[in-house]
XYZ file of C-alpha atoms in Angstrom:
268
model
C 0.027 0.016 -0.093
C 1.161 3.481 -0.882
C -0.348 6.946 -0.264
C -1.465 9.381 -2.774
C -1.427 13.147 -2.081
C -3.879 15.655 -3.842
C -4.515 19.396 -2.948
C -8.106 20.472 -2.740
C -9.513 23.863 -3.959
C -8.755 25.377 -0.659
C -5.188 24.213 -0.769
C -5.856 21.496 2.034
C -3.668 18.372 1.303
C -5.946 15.355 0.758
C -4.379 11.881 1.308
C -5.696 8.483 -0.057
C -4.595 4.968 0.446
C -3.562 3.163 -2.704
C -3.652 -0.603 -3.050
C -3.578 -3.149 -6.138
C -3.387 -2.761 -9.698
C -5.715 -2.511 -12.533
C -8.796 -0.433 -13.214
C -9.550 2.371 -10.926
C -12.080 2.090 -7.720
C -12.114 5.449 -5.714
C -13.773 4.781 -2.358
C -15.307 7.199 -0.248
C -15.629 5.625 3.397
C -18.414 5.945 5.816
C -18.645 8.283 8.812
C -17.468 7.119 12.186
C -14.037 5.940 11.208
C -11.399 6.335 8.407
C -10.375 4.753 5.261
C -9.131 1.581 6.935
C -12.516 0.568 7.827
C -12.696 -0.618 4.201
C -9.647 -2.756 4.569
C -11.763 -6.122 4.433
C -13.462 -5.121 1.217
C -10.119 -3.861 -0.378
C -8.263 -7.156 0.438
C -11.061 -8.862 -1.559
C -10.543 -6.476 -4.635
C -6.827 -5.385 -4.702
C -5.855 -8.361 -6.670
C -7.824 -7.131 -9.745
C -8.310 -3.366 -9.338
C -6.511 -0.389 -7.995
C -8.342 0.626 -4.956
C -7.933 4.116 -3.908
C -9.541 5.034 -0.552
C -9.641 8.777 0.158
C -8.957 9.859 3.776
C -12.077 12.252 4.405
C -10.682 15.382 5.950
C -12.978 15.556 8.906
C -11.985 12.035 9.945
C -8.451 12.473 9.808
C -6.471 12.253 13.099
C -6.401 15.463 14.769
C -8.504 17.060 12.182
C -9.263 20.848 12.565
C -13.057 20.677 11.695
C -14.058 23.900 10.127
C -17.824 24.621 10.938
C -20.069 24.572 8.986
C -18.773 21.626 7.325
C -19.876 21.388 3.762
C -20.593 18.485 1.412
C -19.269 20.802 -1.384
C -15.876 20.681 0.437
C -15.916 16.882 0.339
C -17.111 16.787 -3.231
C -13.834 19.039 -4.202
C -11.625 16.933 -2.092
C -12.916 13.594 -4.050
C -12.590 15.375 -7.527
C -9.030 16.344 -6.589
C -8.172 12.848 -6.001
C -9.902 11.373 -9.071
C -8.036 13.858 -11.229
C -4.821 11.981 -10.213
C -6.228 8.763 -11.702
C -6.329 7.464 -15.262
C -9.852 6.951 -16.452
C -12.227 5.148 -16.273
C -12.972 5.503 -12.544
C -15.820 3.742 -10.624
C -16.748 6.117 -7.583
C -17.653 3.937 -4.572
C -19.296 5.757 -1.596
C -20.752 4.367 1.514
C -23.250 6.031 3.836
C -22.161 9.736 4.276
C -19.386 9.070 2.069
C -21.840 8.165 -0.493
C -23.475 11.467 -0.222
C -20.259 13.168 -0.701
C -19.836 10.892 -3.770
C -22.999 11.904 -5.366
C -22.116 15.543 -4.709
C -18.692 14.826 -6.458
C -20.469 13.266 -9.432
C -22.660 16.352 -9.986
C -19.345 18.456 -9.637
C -17.466 16.570 -12.276
C -19.812 13.990 -13.850
C -17.079 13.288 -16.640
C -14.564 12.187 -14.150
C -16.547 8.909 -13.339
C -17.586 5.947 -15.299
C -20.181 5.025 -12.954
C -21.369 4.996 -9.150
C -21.597 2.324 -6.577
C -23.593 3.915 -3.593
C -24.149 1.813 -0.208
C -27.029 3.386 1.493
C -26.427 7.220 1.233
C -28.572 8.923 3.876
C -29.720 11.480 1.537
C -32.653 13.942 2.644
C -34.961 12.900 -0.096
C -38.293 13.793 1.494
C -37.232 14.990 5.050
C -34.049 15.785 6.727
C -31.777 13.233 8.089
C -30.768 14.619 11.296
C -33.382 17.398 11.866
C -34.365 18.165 15.399
C -32.196 15.178 16.764
C -29.270 16.713 15.165
C -29.879 19.961 17.070
C -29.875 17.972 20.240
C -26.757 15.944 19.393
C -24.891 19.347 18.638
C -25.961 20.781 22.072
C -24.875 17.564 23.807
C -21.579 17.997 21.904
C -21.086 21.469 22.708
C -21.751 20.656 26.432
C -18.866 18.502 26.534
C -20.907 15.179 26.393
C -19.645 13.327 23.144
C -21.185 9.986 24.667
C -24.604 11.575 24.781
C -24.243 13.130 21.398
C -23.314 9.650 19.777
C -26.191 7.956 21.786
C -28.580 10.554 19.965
C -26.797 10.010 16.511
C -27.260 6.164 16.798
C -30.731 6.259 18.328
C -32.466 9.058 16.797
C -30.514 9.825 13.349
C -29.505 6.430 12.253
C -32.450 5.093 13.986
C -30.979 1.939 15.324
C -33.272 0.154 17.921
C -32.677 1.550 21.478
C -31.635 -1.830 22.924
C -29.003 -2.258 20.271
C -27.853 1.141 21.002
C -27.508 0.471 24.954
C -25.770 -2.939 24.090
C -23.353 -0.818 22.039
C -22.448 1.781 24.706
C -22.186 -0.816 27.181
C -18.921 -1.797 25.748
C -16.301 0.521 26.774
C -14.261 0.085 23.736
C -17.033 0.845 21.280
C -18.143 3.671 23.398
C -14.860 5.171 23.409
C -14.246 4.494 19.524
C -17.616 6.312 18.895
C -16.913 9.276 21.028
C -13.486 9.749 19.457
C -15.440 10.592 16.138
C -18.316 12.471 17.553
C -17.352 15.883 16.321
C -16.924 14.755 12.842
C -20.126 12.613 12.900
C -22.233 15.536 14.006
C -20.612 17.904 11.649
C -21.265 15.193 8.838
C -24.949 15.096 9.766
C -25.236 18.931 9.656
C -23.513 18.971 6.212
C -26.188 16.498 4.874
C -28.941 18.313 6.252
C -27.493 21.639 4.856
C -28.270 20.298 1.382
C -31.856 20.539 1.851
C -34.841 18.348 1.310
C -35.189 17.095 -2.271
C -33.098 15.329 -4.934
C -34.357 16.376 -8.343
C -30.923 17.761 -9.045
C -29.581 14.075 -9.544
C -31.783 13.515 -12.369
C -28.942 14.802 -14.619
C -26.585 11.929 -13.646
C -26.895 9.491 -16.609
C -24.032 7.357 -15.648
C -24.629 3.680 -14.491
C -25.399 3.553 -10.768
C -25.608 0.675 -8.382
C -27.632 1.424 -5.271
C -26.650 -1.170 -2.321
C -29.049 -1.745 0.635
C -28.959 -4.413 3.511
C -32.413 -6.012 4.293
C -31.798 -5.541 7.649
C -30.926 -1.922 7.581
C -33.164 0.772 9.081
C -36.216 1.438 7.008
C -35.553 5.258 6.432
C -32.320 4.130 4.646
C -34.140 1.663 2.239
C -36.757 4.339 1.652
C -34.208 7.043 0.828
C -32.463 4.570 -1.389
C -35.847 3.781 -3.265
C -36.217 7.590 -3.722
C -32.877 7.752 -5.376
C -33.423 4.732 -7.756
C -36.621 6.459 -8.819
C -34.957 9.855 -9.696
C -31.510 8.697 -11.160
C -32.044 7.645 -14.881
C -29.682 4.561 -14.958
C -29.872 2.988 -11.417
C -30.574 -0.420 -10.137
C -30.903 -1.616 -6.633
C -28.824 -4.401 -5.126
C -29.930 -6.112 -1.722
C -27.334 -7.684 0.564
C -29.251 -10.480 2.279
C -28.943 -10.760 6.007
C -26.982 -7.402 6.234
C -27.445 -4.050 7.679
C -25.633 -0.659 7.087
C -22.070 -2.231 7.955
C -21.647 -5.015 5.524
C -17.992 -3.713 5.089
C -17.440 -5.331 8.536
C -19.793 -8.158 8.803
C -19.725 -9.335 5.150
C -16.851 -7.738 3.284
C -16.680 -10.647 0.732
C -20.419 -10.071 -0.239
C -19.832 -6.415 -0.485
C -16.828 -6.932 -2.566
C -18.696 -9.112 -4.845
C -21.183 -6.465 -5.535
C -18.543 -3.806 -6.259
C -16.736 -6.224 -8.557
C -20.056 -6.964 -10.425
C -20.495 -3.308 -11.069
C -16.785 -2.477 -11.886
C -16.861 -5.258 -14.450
C -19.754 -3.618 -16.215
C -18.383 -0.175 -16.328
C -14.670 -0.349 -16.241
C -14.113 -3.268 -18.948
C -16.723 -1.953 -21.205
């Protein structure tokens, strides 16, 4: 593995992990961690593809998060890394990283041969965080990152309360989530700042695979269906027995779905 270095529009250095050789996959990781969260999926793909995983600026160690954070900034970062790669490029995004990927595709549609989007929490009919996001920000500003993350998991992601309680009973999980609280809440706010509605994506004619887990929160699947109805060249793939974190629970199945899409758009 090597590291790529790009410079975004505001002069900020943007790094990306670079593995494998072959046609290009550009991966935008989900919130709550960094690019290494996709290690398991990358291992499944790196023999046949060049897998470049951008380090999203708000999740970089010691990141100085400028508020309000903006998905436009993330989109520019993604395009800056894409410009280092020889076309064609399949853009892969997961969760909030998939929201950023969609904004990047709008910014520079010719840079990408296709999109692979795993449950982007896009505000299709209603905001994603809304009032719960206000409460999470208040908890964070009051010095309670654990409380902020409880609100994020229970009321924004909408995981069952019992599952959230079990997660936070584990000290290691609680510490890991709390370490990324500032970035996650900024992420939530950046998504809501896009406003409700997705008509602007009707111009994206590139092949798009929308991925969902059949165990994921209902609102994520509903938002995905709205995207499928708006994007002119999209299909939905459902991962059986999986939720929002198949990159951790079933990296082989997720990699197979990426591979299928990549073979369609990168070997055409």
